[in-house]
Amino acid sequence: MEKGVKHGIGTFYYFETADRYEGQWKYDERSGKGTYYFGHGGRYTGHWKHNFEHGQGTLFSSNGEKYEGEWKQGHKVGKGIMYQNDGREEAMEFEEA
């Protein structure tokens, strides 16, 4: 922390939801590389910008599915691959919202 502001590399716990973030911070925002662990068991690992998933990243669902692809301001954009928990793979493409 820098003068009460999260900045640099560290871990923050969200006790209300049992979530946690481990990674880079920039002036109190998730920014850079990091992993957000959801209290329900899923997680997102990848790049962040202004507290949003932004850039290349992977979302792991608690049911075993996984999505790898590009993100912009918290939304899937461009091309990615969904890996189903039964072993199937599906190429996907998302347009900007």
JSON list of C-alpha atoms in Angstrom, two decimals:
[
{"chain": "A", "resi": 1, "resn": "MET", "atom": "CA", "xyz": [0.00, 0.00, 0.00]},
{"chain": "A", "resi": 2, "resn": "GLU", "atom": "CA", "xyz": [1.10, 3.50, -0.72]},
{"chain": "A", "resi": 3, "resn": "LYS", "atom": "CA", "xyz": [-0.48, 6.12, 1.57]},
{"chain": "A", "resi": 4, "resn": "GLY", "atom": "CA", "xyz": [-3.58, 3.97, 2.13]},
{"chain": "A", "resi": 5, "resn": "VAL", "atom": "CA", "xyz": [-3.95, 3.16, -1.60]},
{"chain": "A", "resi": 6, "resn": "LYS", "atom": "CA", "xyz": [-3.42, -0.33, -3.02]},
{"chain": "A", "resi": 7, "resn": "HIS", "atom": "CA", "xyz": [-0.47, 0.01, -5.40]},
{"chain": "A", "resi": 8, "resn": "GLY", "atom": "CA", "xyz": [2.08, -2.59, -6.52]},
{"chain": "A", "resi": 9, "resn": "ILE", "atom": "CA", "xyz": [1.62, -6.33, -6.01]},
{"chain": "A", "resi": 10, "resn": "GLY", "atom": "CA", "xyz": [-0.58, -7.78, -3.31]},
{"chain": "A", "resi": 11, "resn": "THR", "atom": "CA", "xyz": [-3.64, -9.67, -2.18]},
{"chain": "A", "resi": 12, "resn": "PHE", "atom": "CA", "xyz": [-7.01, -8.21, -1.22]},
{"chain": "A", "resi": 13, "resn": "TYR", "atom": "CA", "xyz": [-9.83, -10.15, 0.43]},
{"chain": "A", "resi": 14, "resn": "TYR", "atom": "CA", "xyz": [-13.50, -9.29, -0.14]},
{"chain": "A", "resi": 15, "resn": "PHE", "atom": "CA", "xyz": [-14.94, -10.72, 3.06]},
{"chain": "A", "resi": 16, "resn": "GLU", "atom": "CA", "xyz": [-18.60, -10.05, 2.15]},
{"chain": "A", "resi": 17, "resn": "THR", "atom": "CA", "xyz": [-18.40, -12.38, -0.89]},
{"chain": "A", "resi": 18, "resn": "ALA", "atom": "CA", "xyz": [-15.43, -14.60, 0.06]},
{"chain": "A", "resi": 19, "resn": "ASP", "atom": "CA", "xyz": [-13.69, -13.40, -3.16]},
{"chain": "A", "resi": 20, "resn": "ARG", "atom": "CA", "xyz": [-10.03, -12.45, -3.31]},
{"chain": "A", "resi": 21, "resn": "TYR", "atom": "CA", "xyz": [-7.67, -10.84, -5.81]},
{"chain": "A", "resi": 22, "resn": "GLU", "atom": "CA", "xyz": [-3.95, -11.58, -6.06]},
{"chain": "A", "resi": 23, "resn": "GLY", "atom": "CA", "xyz": [-1.89, -9.51, -8.43]},
{"chain": "A", "resi": 24, "resn": "GLN", "atom": "CA", "xyz": [-0.95, -6.05, -9.57]},
{"chain": "A", "resi": 25, "resn": "TRP", "atom": "CA", "xyz": [-2.63, -2.86, -8.38]},
{"chain": "A", "resi": 26, "resn": "LYS", "atom": "CA", "xyz": [-2.40, 0.66, -9.73]},
{"chain": "A", "resi": 27, "resn": "TYR", "atom": "CA", "xyz": [-3.77, 3.46, -7.58]},
{"chain": "A", "resi": 28, "resn": "ASP", "atom": "CA", "xyz": [-6.41, 1.31, -5.85]},
{"chain": "A", "resi": 29, "resn": "GLU", "atom": "CA", "xyz": [-7.50, -0.52, -9.03]},
{"chain": "A", "resi": 30, "resn": "ARG", "atom": "CA", "xyz": [-6.78, -4.03, -10.30]},
{"chain": "A", "resi": 31, "resn": "SER", "atom": "CA", "xyz": [-4.42, -3.28, -13.17]},
{"chain": "A", "resi": 32, "resn": "GLY", "atom": "CA", "xyz": [-1.81, -5.49, -14.85]},
{"chain": "A", "resi": 33, "resn": "LYS", "atom": "CA", "xyz": [-1.64, -9.24, -14.30]},
{"chain": "A", "resi": 34, "resn": "GLY", "atom": "CA", "xyz": [-3.65, -10.94, -11.61]},
{"chain": "A", "resi": 35, "resn": "THR", "atom": "CA", "xyz": [-6.06, -13.64, -10.51]},
{"chain": "A", "resi": 36, "resn": "TYR", "atom": "CA", "xyz": [-9.52, -13.03, -9.06]},
{"chain": "A", "resi": 37, "resn": "TYR", "atom": "CA", "xyz": [-10.90, -15.96, -7.07]},
{"chain": "A", "resi": 38, "resn": "PHE", "atom": "CA", "xyz": [-14.69, -16.01, -6.77]},
{"chain": "A", "resi": 39, "resn": "GLY", "atom": "CA", "xyz": [-16.20, -17.24, -3.52]},
{"chain": "A", "resi": 40, "resn": "HIS", "atom": "CA", "xyz": [-18.32, -19.75, -5.50]},
{"chain": "A", "resi": 41, "resn": "GLY", "atom": "CA", "xyz": [-15.19, -21.52, -6.76]},
{"chain": "A", "resi": 42, "resn": "GLY", "atom": "CA", "xyz": [-14.45, -20.01, -10.18]},
{"chain": "A", "resi": 43, "resn": "ARG", "atom": "CA", "xyz": [-11.55, -17.73, -11.04]},
{"chain": "A", "resi": 44, "resn": "TYR", "atom": "CA", "xyz": [-10.27, -15.36, -13.72]},
{"chain": "A", "resi": 45, "resn": "THR", "atom": "CA", "xyz": [-6.55, -15.22, -14.47]},
{"chain": "A", "resi": 46, "resn": "GLY", "atom": "CA", "xyz": [-5.14, -12.67, -16.86]},
{"chain": "A", "resi": 47, "resn": "HIS", "atom": "CA", "xyz": [-4.83, -8.98, -17.54]},
{"chain": "A", "resi": 48, "resn": "TRP", "atom": "CA", "xyz": [-6.76, -6.19, -15.83]},
{"chain": "A", "resi": 49, "resn": "LYS", "atom": "CA", "xyz": [-7.30, -2.50, -16.50]},
{"chain": "A", "resi": 50, "resn": "HIS", "atom": "CA", "xyz": [-9.29, -0.10, -14.27]},
{"chain": "A", "resi": 51, "resn": "ASN", "atom": "CA", "xyz": [-10.72, -3.04, -12.24]},
{"chain": "A", "resi": 52, "resn": "PHE", "atom": "CA", "xyz": [-12.00, -4.85, -15.36]},
{"chain": "A", "resi": 53, "resn": "GLU", "atom": "CA", "xyz": [-10.81, -7.97, -17.16]},
{"chain": "A", "resi": 54, "resn": "HIS", "atom": "CA", "xyz": [-8.99, -6.43, -20.11]},
{"chain": "A", "resi": 55, "resn": "GLY", "atom": "CA", "xyz": [-6.61, -8.14, -22.55]},
{"chain": "A", "resi": 56, "resn": "GLN", "atom": "CA", "xyz": [-5.80, -11.83, -22.65]},
{"chain": "A", "resi": 57, "resn": "GLY", "atom": "CA", "xyz": [-7.34, -13.92, -19.90]},
{"chain": "A", "resi": 58, "resn": "THR", "atom": "CA", "xyz": [-8.87, -17.22, -18.82]},
{"chain": "A", "resi": 59, "resn": "LEU", "atom": "CA", "xyz": [-12.10, -17.73, -16.91]},
{"chain": "A", "resi": 60, "resn": "PHE", "atom": "CA", "xyz": [-12.34, -21.01, -15.00]},
{"chain": "A", "resi": 61, "resn": "SER", "atom": "CA", "xyz": [-15.89, -21.95, -13.97]},
{"chain": "A", "resi": 62, "resn": "SER", "atom": "CA", "xyz": [-16.59, -23.89, -10.80]},
{"chain": "A", "resi": 63, "resn": "ASN", "atom": "CA", "xyz": [-18.16, -26.66, -12.96]},
{"chain": "A", "resi": 64, "resn": "GLY", "atom": "CA", "xyz": [-14.87, -27.37, -14.76]},
{"chain": "A", "resi": 65, "resn": "GLU", "atom": "CA", "xyz": [-15.45, -25.33, -17.93]},
{"chain": "A", "resi": 66, "resn": "LYS", "atom": "CA", "xyz": [-12.83, -22.87, -19.10]},
{"chain": "A", "resi": 67, "resn": "TYR", "atom": "CA", "xyz": [-12.88, -19.93, -21.51]},
{"chain": "A", "resi": 68, "resn": "GLU", "atom": "CA", "xyz": [-9.63, -18.52, -22.95]},
{"chain": "A", "resi": 69, "resn": "GLY", "atom": "CA", "xyz": [-9.70, -15.34, -24.98]},
{"chain": "A", "resi": 70, "resn": "GLU", "atom": "CA", "xyz": [-9.65, -11.58, -25.22]},
{"chain": "A", "resi": 71, "resn": "TRP", "atom": "CA", "xyz": [-11.49, -9.28, -22.83]},
{"chain": "A", "resi": 72, "resn": "LYS", "atom": "CA", "xyz": [-12.30, -5.59, -22.94]},
{"chain": "A", "resi": 73, "resn": "GLN", "atom": "CA", "xyz": [-13.72, -3.69, -19.96]},
{"chain": "A", "resi": 74, "resn": "GLY", "atom": "CA", "xyz": [-14.98, -6.90, -18.38]},
{"chain": "A", "resi": 75, "resn": "HIS", "atom": "CA", "xyz": [-16.57, -8.38, -21.52]},
{"chain": "A", "resi": 76, "resn": "LYS", "atom": "CA", "xyz": [-15.45, -11.14, -23.88]},
{"chain": "A", "resi": 77, "resn": "VAL", "atom": "CA", "xyz": [-14.38, -9.69, -27.25]},
{"chain": "A", "resi": 78, "resn": "GLY", "atom": "CA", "xyz": [-12.80, -11.13, -30.36]},
{"chain": "A", "resi": 79, "resn": "LYS", "atom": "CA", "xyz": [-11.85, -14.79, -30.64]},
{"chain": "A", "resi": 80, "resn": "GLY", "atom": "CA", "xyz": [-11.66, -17.32, -27.85]},
{"chain": "A", "resi": 81, "resn": "ILE", "atom": "CA", "xyz": [-12.07, -21.00, -27.04]},
{"chain": "A", "resi": 82, "resn": "MET", "atom": "CA", "xyz": [-14.56, -22.55, -24.64]},
{"chain": "A", "resi": 83, "resn": "TYR", "atom": "CA", "xyz": [-13.40, -25.83, -23.14]},
{"chain": "A", "resi": 84, "resn": "GLN", "atom": "CA", "xyz": [-16.40, -27.85, -21.93]},
{"chain": "A", "resi": 85, "resn": "ASN", "atom": "CA", "xyz": [-16.13, -30.10, -18.90]},
{"chain": "A", "resi": 86, "resn": "ASP", "atom": "CA", "xyz": [-16.88, -33.12, -21.14]},
{"chain": "A", "resi": 87, "resn": "GLY", "atom": "CA", "xyz": [-13.74, -32.46, -23.22]},
{"chain": "A", "resi": 88, "resn": "ARG", "atom": "CA", "xyz": [-15.36, -30.63, -26.15]},
{"chain": "A", "resi": 89, "resn": "GLU", "atom": "CA", "xyz": [-13.79, -27.43, -27.46]},
{"chain": "A", "resi": 90, "resn": "GLU", "atom": "CA", "xyz": [-15.74, -24.67, -29.16]},
{"chain": "A", "resi": 91, "resn": "ALA", "atom": "CA", "xyz": [-14.23, -21.71, -31.02]},
{"chain": "A", "resi": 92, "resn": "MET", "atom": "CA", "xyz": [-16.16, -18.54, -30.24]},
{"chain": "A", "resi": 93, "resn": "GLU", "atom": "CA", "xyz": [-16.13, -14.96, -31.43]},
{"chain": "A", "resi": 94, "resn": "PHE", "atom": "CA", "xyz": [-17.61, -11.97, -29.65]},
{"chain": "A", "resi": 95, "resn": "GLU", "atom": "CA", "xyz": [-18.23, -8.47, -30.96]},
{"chain": "A", "resi": 96, "resn": "GLU", "atom": "CA", "xyz": [-17.65, -5.41, -28.84]},
{"chain": "A", "resi": 97, "resn": "ALA", "atom": "CA", "xyz": [-20.70, -4.34, -26.89]}
]
